[in-house]
Coordinates of C-alpha atoms in Angstrom, one line a residue:
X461 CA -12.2 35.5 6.0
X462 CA -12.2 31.6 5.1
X463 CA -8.6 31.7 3.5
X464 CA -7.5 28.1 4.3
X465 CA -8.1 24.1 3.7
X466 CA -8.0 21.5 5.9
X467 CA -6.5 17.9 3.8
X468 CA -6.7 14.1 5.8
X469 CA -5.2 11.6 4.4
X470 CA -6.0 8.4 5.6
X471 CA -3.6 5.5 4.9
X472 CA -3.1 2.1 6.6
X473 CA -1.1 2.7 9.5
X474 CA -2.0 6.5 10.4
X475 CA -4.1 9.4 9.8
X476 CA -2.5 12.7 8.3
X477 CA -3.9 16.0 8.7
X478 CA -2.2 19.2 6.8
X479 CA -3.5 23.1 7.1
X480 CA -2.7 24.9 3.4
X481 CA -3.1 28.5 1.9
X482 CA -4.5 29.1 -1.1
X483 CA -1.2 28.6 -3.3
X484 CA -0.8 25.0 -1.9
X485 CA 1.8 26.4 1.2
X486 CA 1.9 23.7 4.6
X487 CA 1.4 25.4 7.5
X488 CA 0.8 23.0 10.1
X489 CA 0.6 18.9 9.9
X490 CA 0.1 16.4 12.0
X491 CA -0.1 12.9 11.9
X492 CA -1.8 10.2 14.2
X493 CA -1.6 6.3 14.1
X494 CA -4.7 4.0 13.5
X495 CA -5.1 0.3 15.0
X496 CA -5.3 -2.7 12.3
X497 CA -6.0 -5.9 13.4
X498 CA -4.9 -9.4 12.0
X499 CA -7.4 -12.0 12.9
X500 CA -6.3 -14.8 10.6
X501 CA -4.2 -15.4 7.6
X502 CA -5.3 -12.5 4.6
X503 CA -7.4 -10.7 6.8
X504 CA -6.8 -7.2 7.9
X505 CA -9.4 -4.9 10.1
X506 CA -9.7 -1.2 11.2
X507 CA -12.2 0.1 13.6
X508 CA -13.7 2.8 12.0
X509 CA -14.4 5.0 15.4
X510 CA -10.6 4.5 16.1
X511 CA -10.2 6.4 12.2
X512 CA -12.4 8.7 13.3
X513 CA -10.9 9.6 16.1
X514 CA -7.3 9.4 14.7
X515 CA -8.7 12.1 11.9
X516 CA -10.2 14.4 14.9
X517 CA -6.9 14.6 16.8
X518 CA -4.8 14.8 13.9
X519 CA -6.9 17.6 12.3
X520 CA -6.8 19.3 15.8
X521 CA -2.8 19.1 16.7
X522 CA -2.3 20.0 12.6
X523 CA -4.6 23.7 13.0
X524 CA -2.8 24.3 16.3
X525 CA 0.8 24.3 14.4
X526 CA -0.9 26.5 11.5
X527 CA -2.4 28.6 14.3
X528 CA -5.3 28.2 12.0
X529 CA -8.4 29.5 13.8
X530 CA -12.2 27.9 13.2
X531 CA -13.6 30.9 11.2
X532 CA -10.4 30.6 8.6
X533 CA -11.0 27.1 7.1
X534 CA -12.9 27.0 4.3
X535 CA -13.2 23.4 3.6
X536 CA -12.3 20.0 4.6
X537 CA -10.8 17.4 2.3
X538 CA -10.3 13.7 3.2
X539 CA -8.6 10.9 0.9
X540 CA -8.4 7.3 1.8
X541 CA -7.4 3.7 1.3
X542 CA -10.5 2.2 -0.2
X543 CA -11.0 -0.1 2.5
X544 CA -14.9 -1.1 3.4
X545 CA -16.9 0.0 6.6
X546 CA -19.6 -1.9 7.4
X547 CA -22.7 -0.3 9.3
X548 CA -26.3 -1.3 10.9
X549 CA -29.3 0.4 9.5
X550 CA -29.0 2.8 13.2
X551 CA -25.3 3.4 11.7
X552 CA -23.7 1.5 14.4
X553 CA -20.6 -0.7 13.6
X554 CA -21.2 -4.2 12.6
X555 CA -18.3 -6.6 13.0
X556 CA -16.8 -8.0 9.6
X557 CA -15.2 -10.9 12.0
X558 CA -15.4 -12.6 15.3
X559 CA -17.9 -10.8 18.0
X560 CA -16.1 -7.2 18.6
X561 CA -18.4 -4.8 17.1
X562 CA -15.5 -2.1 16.8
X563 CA -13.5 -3.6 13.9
X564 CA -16.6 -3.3 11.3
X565 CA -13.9 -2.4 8.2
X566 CA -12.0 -4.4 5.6
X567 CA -8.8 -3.3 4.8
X568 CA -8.0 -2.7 1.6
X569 CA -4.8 -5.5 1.3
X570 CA -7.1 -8.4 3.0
X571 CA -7.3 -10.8 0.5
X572 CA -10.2 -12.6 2.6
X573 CA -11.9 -12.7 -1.2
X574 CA -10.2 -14.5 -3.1
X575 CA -13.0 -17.1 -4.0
X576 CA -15.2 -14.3 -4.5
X577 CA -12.9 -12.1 -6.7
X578 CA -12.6 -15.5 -8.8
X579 CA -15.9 -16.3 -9.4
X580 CA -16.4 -12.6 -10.6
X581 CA -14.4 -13.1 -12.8
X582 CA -16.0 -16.3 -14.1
X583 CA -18.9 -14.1 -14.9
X584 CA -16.6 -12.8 -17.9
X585 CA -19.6 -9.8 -17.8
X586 CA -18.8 -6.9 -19.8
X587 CA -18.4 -4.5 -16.8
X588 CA -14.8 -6.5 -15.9
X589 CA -13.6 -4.2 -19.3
X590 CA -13.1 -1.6 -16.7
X591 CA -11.4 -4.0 -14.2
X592 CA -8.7 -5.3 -16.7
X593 CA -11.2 -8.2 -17.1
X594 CA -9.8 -9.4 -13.9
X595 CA -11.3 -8.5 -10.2
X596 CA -9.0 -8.1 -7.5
X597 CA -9.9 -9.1 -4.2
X598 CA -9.0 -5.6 -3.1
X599 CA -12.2 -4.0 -4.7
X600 CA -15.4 -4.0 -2.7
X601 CA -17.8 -6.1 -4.5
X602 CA -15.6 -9.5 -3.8
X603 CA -15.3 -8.3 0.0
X604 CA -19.2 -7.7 0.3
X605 CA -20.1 -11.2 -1.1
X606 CA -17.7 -12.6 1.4
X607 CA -19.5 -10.6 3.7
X608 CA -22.6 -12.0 2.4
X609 CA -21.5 -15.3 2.3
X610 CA -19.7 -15.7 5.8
X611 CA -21.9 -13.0 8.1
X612 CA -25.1 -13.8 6.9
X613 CA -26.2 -12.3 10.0
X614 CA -24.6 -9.2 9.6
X615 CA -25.2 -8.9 6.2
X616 CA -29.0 -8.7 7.4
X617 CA -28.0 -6.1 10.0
X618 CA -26.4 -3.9 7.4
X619 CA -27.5 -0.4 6.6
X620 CA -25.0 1.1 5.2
X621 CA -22.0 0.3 3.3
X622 CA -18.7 2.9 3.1
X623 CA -15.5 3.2 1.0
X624 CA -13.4 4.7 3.8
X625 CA -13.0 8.2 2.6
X626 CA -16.9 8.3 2.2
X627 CA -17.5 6.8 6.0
X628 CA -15.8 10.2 6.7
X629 CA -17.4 12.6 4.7
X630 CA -21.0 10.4 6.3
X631 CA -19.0 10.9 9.8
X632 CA -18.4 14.5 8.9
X633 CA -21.9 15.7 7.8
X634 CA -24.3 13.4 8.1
X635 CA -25.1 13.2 3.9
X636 CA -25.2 9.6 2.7
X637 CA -23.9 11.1 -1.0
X638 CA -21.3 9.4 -2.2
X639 CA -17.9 10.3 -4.5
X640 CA -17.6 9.6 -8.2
X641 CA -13.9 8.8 -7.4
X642 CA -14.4 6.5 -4.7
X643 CA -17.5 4.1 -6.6
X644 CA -16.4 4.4 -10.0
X645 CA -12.6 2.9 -8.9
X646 CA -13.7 0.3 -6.3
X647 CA -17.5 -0.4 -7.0
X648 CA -17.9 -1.2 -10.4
X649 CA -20.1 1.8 -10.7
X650 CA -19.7 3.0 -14.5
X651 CA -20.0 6.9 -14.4
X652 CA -20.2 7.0 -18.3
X653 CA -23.4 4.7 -18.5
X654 CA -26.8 6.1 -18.7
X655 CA -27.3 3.6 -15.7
X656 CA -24.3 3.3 -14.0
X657 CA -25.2 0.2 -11.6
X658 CA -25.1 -2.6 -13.8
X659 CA -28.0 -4.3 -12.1
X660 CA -27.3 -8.0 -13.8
X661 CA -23.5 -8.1 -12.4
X662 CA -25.0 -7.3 -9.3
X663 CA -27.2 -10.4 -9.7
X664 CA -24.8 -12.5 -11.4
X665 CA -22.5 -12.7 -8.1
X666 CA -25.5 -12.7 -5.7
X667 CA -25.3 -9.1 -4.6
X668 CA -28.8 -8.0 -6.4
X669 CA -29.9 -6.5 -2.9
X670 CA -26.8 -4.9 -2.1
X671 CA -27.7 -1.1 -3.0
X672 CA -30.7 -1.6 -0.8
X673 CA -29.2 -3.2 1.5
X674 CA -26.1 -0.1 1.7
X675 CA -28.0 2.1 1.2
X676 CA -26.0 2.6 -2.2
X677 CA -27.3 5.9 -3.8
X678 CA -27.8 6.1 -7.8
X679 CA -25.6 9.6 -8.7
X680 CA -22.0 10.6 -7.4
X681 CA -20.9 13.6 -6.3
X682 CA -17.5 15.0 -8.8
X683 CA -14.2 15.4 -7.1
X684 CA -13.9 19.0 -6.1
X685 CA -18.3 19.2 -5.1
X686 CA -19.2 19.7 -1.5
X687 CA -21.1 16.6 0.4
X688 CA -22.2 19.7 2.9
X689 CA -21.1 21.4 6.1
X690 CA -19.9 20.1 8.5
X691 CA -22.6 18.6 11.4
X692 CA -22.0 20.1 14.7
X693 CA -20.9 17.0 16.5
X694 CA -18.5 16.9 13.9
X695 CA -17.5 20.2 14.1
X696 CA -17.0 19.8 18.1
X697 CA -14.6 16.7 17.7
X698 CA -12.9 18.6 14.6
X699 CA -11.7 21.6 16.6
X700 CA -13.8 23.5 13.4
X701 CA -17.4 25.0 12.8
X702 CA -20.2 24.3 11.2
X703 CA -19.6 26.6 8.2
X704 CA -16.7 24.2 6.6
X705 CA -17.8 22.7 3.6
X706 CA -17.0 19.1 3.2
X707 CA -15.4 18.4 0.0
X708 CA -16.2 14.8 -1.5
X709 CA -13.4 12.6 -0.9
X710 CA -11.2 10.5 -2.9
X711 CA -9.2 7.4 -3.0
X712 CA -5.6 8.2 -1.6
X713 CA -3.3 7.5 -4.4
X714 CA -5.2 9.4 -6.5
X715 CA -5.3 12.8 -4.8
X716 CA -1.3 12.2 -5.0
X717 CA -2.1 11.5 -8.5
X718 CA -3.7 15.5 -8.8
X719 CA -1.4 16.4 -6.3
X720 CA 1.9 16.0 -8.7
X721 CA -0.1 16.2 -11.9
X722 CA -2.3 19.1 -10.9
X723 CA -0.3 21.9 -13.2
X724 CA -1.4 19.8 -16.8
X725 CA -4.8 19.5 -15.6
X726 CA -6.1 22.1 -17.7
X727 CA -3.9 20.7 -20.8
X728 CA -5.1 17.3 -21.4
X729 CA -2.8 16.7 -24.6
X730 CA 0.5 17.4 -22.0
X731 CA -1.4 15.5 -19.4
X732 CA -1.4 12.2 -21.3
X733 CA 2.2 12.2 -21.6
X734 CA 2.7 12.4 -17.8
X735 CA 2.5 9.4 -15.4
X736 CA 2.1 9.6 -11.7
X737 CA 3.9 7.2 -9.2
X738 CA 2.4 6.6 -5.4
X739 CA 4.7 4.9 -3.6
X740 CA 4.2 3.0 -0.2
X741 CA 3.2 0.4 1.4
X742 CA 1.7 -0.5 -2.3
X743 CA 2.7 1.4 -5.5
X744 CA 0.0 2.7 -7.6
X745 CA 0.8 4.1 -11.4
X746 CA -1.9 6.4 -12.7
X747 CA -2.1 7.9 -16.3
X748 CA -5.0 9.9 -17.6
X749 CA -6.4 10.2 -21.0
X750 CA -8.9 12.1 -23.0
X751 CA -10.4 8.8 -25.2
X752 CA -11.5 5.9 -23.8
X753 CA -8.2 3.1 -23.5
X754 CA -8.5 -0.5 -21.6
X755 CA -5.7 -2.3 -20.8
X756 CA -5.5 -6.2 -19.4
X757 CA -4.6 -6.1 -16.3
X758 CA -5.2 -2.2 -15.4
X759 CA -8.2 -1.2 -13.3
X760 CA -9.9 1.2 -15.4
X761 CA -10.4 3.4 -17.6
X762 CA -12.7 5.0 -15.1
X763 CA -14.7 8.3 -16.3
X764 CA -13.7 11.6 -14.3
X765 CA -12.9 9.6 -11.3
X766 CA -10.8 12.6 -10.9
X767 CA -10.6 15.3 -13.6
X768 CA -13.8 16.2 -15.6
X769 CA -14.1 14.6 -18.6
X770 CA -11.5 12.6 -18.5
X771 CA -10.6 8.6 -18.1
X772 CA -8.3 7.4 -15.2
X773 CA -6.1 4.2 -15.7
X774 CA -4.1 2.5 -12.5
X775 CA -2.1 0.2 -12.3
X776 CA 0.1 -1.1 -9.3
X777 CA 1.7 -3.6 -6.8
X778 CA 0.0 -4.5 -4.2
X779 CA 2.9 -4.9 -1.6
X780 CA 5.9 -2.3 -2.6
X781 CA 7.0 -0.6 0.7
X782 CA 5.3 -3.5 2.5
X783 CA 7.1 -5.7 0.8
X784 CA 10.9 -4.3 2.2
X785 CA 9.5 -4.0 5.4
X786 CA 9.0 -8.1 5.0
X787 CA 12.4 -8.9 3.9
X788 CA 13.8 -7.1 6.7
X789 CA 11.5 -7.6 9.2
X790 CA 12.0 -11.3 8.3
X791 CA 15.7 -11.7 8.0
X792 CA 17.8 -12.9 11.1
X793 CA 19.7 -9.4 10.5
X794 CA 17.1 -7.3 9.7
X795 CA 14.9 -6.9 13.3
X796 CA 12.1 -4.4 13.0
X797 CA 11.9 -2.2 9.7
X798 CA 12.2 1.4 11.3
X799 CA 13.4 3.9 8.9
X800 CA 16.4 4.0 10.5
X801 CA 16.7 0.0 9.6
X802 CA 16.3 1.2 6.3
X803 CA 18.6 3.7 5.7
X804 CA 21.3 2.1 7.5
X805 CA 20.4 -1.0 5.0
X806 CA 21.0 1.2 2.0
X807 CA 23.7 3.3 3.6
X808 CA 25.7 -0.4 3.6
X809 CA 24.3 -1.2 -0.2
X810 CA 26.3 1.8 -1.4
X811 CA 29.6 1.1 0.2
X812 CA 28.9 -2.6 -1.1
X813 CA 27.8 -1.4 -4.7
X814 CA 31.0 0.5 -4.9
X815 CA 33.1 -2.1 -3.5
X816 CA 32.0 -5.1 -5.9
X817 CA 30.6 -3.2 -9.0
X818 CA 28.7 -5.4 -11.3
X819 CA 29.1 -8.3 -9.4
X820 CA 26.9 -7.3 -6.4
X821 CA 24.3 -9.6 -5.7
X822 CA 24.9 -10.4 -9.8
X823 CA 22.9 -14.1 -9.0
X824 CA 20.1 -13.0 -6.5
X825 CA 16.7 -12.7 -8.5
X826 CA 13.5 -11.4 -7.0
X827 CA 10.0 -11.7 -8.0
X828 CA 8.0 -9.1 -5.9
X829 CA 4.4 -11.1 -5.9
X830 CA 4.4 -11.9 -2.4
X831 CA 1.0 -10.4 -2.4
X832 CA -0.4 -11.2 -5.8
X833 CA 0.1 -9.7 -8.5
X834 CA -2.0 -6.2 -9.0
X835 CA -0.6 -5.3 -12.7
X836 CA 0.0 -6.1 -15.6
X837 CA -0.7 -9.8 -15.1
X838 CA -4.0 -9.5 -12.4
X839 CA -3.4 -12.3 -10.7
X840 CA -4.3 -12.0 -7.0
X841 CA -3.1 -15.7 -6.3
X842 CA 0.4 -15.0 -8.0
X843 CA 3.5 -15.5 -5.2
X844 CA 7.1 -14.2 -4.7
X845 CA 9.6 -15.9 -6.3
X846 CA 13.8 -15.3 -4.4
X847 CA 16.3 -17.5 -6.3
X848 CA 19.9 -17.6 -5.7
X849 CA 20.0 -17.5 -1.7
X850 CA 23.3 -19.0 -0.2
X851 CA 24.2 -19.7 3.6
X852 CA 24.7 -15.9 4.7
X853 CA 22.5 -14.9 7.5
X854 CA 24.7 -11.7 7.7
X855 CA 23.8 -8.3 7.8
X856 CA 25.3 -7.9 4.4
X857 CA 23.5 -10.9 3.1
X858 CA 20.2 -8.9 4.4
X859 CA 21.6 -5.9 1.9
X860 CA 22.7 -8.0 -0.8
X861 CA 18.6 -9.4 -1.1
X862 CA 17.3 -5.9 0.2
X863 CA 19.2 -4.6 -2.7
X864 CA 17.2 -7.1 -5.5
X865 CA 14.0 -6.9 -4.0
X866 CA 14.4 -3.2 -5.0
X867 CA 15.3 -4.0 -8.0
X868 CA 12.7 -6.4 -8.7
X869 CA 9.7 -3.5 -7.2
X870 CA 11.5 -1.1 -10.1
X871 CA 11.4 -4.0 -12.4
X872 CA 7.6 -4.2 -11.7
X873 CA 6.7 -0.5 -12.5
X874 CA 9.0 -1.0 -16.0
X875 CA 6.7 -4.2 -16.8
X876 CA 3.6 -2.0 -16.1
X877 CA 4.7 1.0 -18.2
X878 CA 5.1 -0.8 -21.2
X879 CA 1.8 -2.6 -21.1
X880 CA 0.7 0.8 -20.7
X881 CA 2.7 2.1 -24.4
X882 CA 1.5 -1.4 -25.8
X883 CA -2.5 0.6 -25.0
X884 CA -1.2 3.6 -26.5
X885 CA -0.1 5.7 -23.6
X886 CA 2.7 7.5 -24.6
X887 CA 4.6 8.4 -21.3
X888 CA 7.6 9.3 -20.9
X889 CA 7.7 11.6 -17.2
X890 CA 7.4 10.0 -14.0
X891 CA 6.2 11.9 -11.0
X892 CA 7.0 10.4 -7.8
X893 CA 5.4 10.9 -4.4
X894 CA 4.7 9.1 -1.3
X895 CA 7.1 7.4 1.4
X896 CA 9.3 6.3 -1.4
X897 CA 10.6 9.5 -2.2
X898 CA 12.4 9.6 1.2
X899 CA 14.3 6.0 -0.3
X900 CA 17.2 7.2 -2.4
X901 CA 17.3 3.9 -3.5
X902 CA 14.1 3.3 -5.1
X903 CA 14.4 7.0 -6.5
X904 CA 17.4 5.9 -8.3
X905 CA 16.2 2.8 -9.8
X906 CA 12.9 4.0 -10.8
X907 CA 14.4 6.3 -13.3
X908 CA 17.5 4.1 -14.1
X909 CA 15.4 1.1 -14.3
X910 CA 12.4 2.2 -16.5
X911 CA 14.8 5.2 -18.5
X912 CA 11.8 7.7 -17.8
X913 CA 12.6 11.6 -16.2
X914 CA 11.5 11.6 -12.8
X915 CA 10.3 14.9 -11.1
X916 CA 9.5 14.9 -7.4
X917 CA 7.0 17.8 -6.1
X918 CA 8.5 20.4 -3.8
X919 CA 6.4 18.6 -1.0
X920 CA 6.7 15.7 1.2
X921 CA 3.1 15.5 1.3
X922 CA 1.7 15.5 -2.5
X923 CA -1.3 13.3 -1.2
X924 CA -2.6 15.7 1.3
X925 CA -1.5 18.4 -1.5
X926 CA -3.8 16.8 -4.3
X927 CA -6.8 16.3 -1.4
X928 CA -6.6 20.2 -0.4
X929 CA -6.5 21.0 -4.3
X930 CA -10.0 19.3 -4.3
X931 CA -10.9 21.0 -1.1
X932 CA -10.2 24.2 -2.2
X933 CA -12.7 24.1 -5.0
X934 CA -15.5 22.6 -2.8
X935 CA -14.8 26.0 -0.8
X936 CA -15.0 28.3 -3.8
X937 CA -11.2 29.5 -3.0
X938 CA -10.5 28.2 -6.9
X939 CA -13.6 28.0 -9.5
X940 CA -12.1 24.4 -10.8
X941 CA -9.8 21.7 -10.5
X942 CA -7.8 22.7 -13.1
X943 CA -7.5 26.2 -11.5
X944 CA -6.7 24.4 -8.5
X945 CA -4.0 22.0 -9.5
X946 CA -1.8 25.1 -11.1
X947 CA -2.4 27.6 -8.9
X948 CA -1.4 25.4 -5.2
X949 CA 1.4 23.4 -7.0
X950 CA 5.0 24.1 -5.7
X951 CA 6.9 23.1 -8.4
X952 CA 9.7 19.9 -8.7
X953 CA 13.0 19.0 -8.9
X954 CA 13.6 16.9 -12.0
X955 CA 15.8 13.7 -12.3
X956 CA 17.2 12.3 -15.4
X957 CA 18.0 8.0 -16.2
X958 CA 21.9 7.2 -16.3
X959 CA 21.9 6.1 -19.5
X960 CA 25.2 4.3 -18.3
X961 CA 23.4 1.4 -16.6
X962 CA 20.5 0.9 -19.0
X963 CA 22.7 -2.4 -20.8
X964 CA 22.1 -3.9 -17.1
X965 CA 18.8 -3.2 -16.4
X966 CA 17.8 -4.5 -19.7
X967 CA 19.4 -7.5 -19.2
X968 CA 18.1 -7.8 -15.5
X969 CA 14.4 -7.1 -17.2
X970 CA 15.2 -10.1 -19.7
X971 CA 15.8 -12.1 -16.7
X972 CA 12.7 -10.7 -14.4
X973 CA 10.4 -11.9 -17.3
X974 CA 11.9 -15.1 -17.7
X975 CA 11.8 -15.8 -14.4
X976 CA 7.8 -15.2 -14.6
X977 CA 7.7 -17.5 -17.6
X978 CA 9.2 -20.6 -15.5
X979 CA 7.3 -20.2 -12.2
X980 CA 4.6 -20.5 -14.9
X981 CA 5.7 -23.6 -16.4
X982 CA 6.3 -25.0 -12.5
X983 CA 2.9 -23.9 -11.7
X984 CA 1.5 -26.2 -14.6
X985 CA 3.6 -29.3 -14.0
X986 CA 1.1 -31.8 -12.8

């Protein structure tokens, strides 16, 4: 009896692998790292064998902890970063740099594309509405002109072209079909249209041979359709057989997105009062709706990227976790940013909060754009802003700015929320889930800072939750997604604002905005 799913989620530093029954129950994880290279300044590679590998032993240590035998998984699930692979027409790797044929993808965070996310812009064509009129150098199209620009010669080698979690799903079966969540959120592929490549963009930015060239079919599979069974050399490296299904795959933050909003999928009107929060190395917001909504500086609204019949809107910050890890990892006291760094950091912020009160690190402001700025101002050129620094290289000067770069990240998500109720999303829950619901820190300023009710899912893993919610439809153990998302979710603990400090955050948000309006006016001093 095929009783069980098999979830990968595939983020920047590692592969996860989780084994679930059908009422969303972990029996067995596993996790394995993946290599990422940094050739030059804003660029990032993986090498896509060295995923697929990670994925294969991951999958294999996470059914030996479940004791999860071959003939008992249904189907296989896989989420990822939407980073690009780049293959020859033989499906070989192609290098996207240098000579070294294994490191053939582009991260997601390299910013290589900045000149060609620009000039897409310029085009001011209509299919930008569902970009927030802005493209970010972290979608695909900017990252395959580059390609097309720089590796001329590999751009004529090229047979196919991947989002990550669809290089898998390729890997897994062999199918060159493609997911509706994947290409409608990073390929300006419109799902709504009648023709959903919008052949003069595609010429506009000099990419008019690019579905040929990536072998870019015309339709999308749904979240929650097969791609197919698994092939056998798949199966082999897998540790499974060939009568897994492959479920399409998605991007990662939003299977956490279904993951901790999967109960209200079958209530749309309850739905569009709930926002989801994916917290990591980046933080991505995601609020669904049942009409159609833009918002400047949102990607999206993307037709059932995820649930059927409904629009998807993200927003986010492109370095969030990342963006700690920097401070510390670039502070005299800091050293490297383990989690034990961490906790020991905000261990210390607590005795030093109680100590000093109000006055703690009162004069330190923080803008968080070290990395751009993702949302609500889409601009992938914007830069961090730290004001009021003093002569303390001491471990407690480390806390004292760890302490407002928090601040600052919570500040962020605030600023993106109420662009989002200036769009006419009326949210007022916040559920959390990634890495950052292990930093009691964040966890309190999220809901201090932006006055919503936070619930965290009964999980430490609501990504690989969401992608074995999908799975488990592809493997006909749930008739739809809806179906899915209530029957496997585990419930949440719920978290209210203290009220008490909203007169400070309010006054700290007065200052986070006008801090944004001078490094403006710097920026335009000739």
């Amino acid at each position: 009896m095929r009783d069980l799913i098999v979830a990968v989620d595939i983020g920047t530093g590692s592969a996860r692998a989780g084994v679930f029954d059908r009422s969303g129950a972990l029996l067995g994880r596993s996790e394995h790292p993946i290599a990422m290279r940094r050739p030059a300044a804003d660029h990032a590679e993986h090498d896509s064998e060295d995923i697929w590998r990670a994925v294969c032993g991951a999958v294999r240590r996470a059914c030996a902890a479940a004791d999860a035998r071959p003939s008992r998984v249904a189907a296989l699930g896989v989420d990822a970063t939407c980073s690009l692979v780049v293959r020859d027409g033989a499906g070989k790797p192609l290098a996207v740099s240098g000579d070294d044929a294994r490191w053939d993808t582009i991260v997601w965070l390299d910013h290589r594309a900045l000149e060609e996310a620009d000039a897409c812009t310029a085009t001011a064509h209509p299919v930008l509405d569902h970009s927030g009129r802005v493209m970010s150098p972290e979608m695909e199209m900017p990252k395959l002109m580059w390609l097309k620009r720089h590796r001329p010669g590999q751009w004529a080698k090229a047979g196919y072209f991947f989002d990550l979690a669809d290089f898998v799903t390729w890997r897994a079966t062999g199918s060159n079909a493609r997911s509706r969540c994947t290409m409608t959120a990073k390929w300006n592929y419109l799902s709504h249209a009648e023709r959903p490549w919008s052949e003069d963009f595609l010429a506009a930015i000099g990419l008019e041979d690019v579905r040929e060239r990536g072998s870019l079919p015309q339709t999308t599979l749904p979240v929650g359709q097969a791609v197919g069974r698994l092939a056998a050399g798949a199966a082999e490296d897998l540790g499974l057989d060939t009568d897994c299904v492959v479920a399409s795959g998605l991007i990662d933050a939003y299977a956490g997105a279904f993951g901790v909003l999967g109960p209200f999928a079958g209530a749309p009107e309850k739905l569009e009062r709930q926002l989801a929060l994916i917290g990591g190395t980046s933080s991505c917001i995601v609020a669904f709706a049942r009409e159609k909504k833009f918002g400047y500086g949102m990607w999206g609204p993307y037709y059932e990227a995820v649930l059927p019949g409904l629009w998807l809107l993200e927003g986010g910050q492109s370095a969030a976790g990342a963006l700690l890890d920097h401070i510390v990892g670039t502070h005299s006291a800091g050293g490297e940013p383990t989690a034990a760094t961490h906790a020991r950091i905000v261990a210390r912020i607590g005795e030093l909060r109680a100590e000093e009160g109000e006055a703690f690190a009162e004069r330190l402001h923080v803008l968080p754009d070290f990395h751009g700025n993702r949302s609500p101002l889409a601009d992938p050129h914007a830069l961090g802003v730290i004001s009021g620094l003093a002569l303390d290289a001491s471990f407690d000067g480390l806390c004292r700015l760890y302490w407002r770069t928090s601040v600052a990240i919570a500040l962020g998500i605030r600023h993106i929320l109420e662009k989002l109720a200036d769009g006419g999303y009326p949210l007022d829950t916040l559920h959390v889930a990634g890495g950052h619901v292990r930093n009691p820190l964040l966890m309190e300023l999220y809901r201090d800072v932006t006055g919503c009710r936070l619930v965290v899912p009964q999980t430490q893993d609501a990504v690989l939750l969401g992608t074995a919610m999908a799975a488990a439809v592809a493997g006909g153990l749930y008739p739809d997604l809806p179906a899915a998302g209530s029957g496997m979710y585990p419930g949440g603990r719920e978290y209210l604002p203290d009220t008490t400090r909203k007169a400070r955050y309010d006054r700290d948000f007065r200052r986070f905005l006008a801090l944004y309006r001078h490094r403006a006016e710097l920026d335009a001093i000739d």
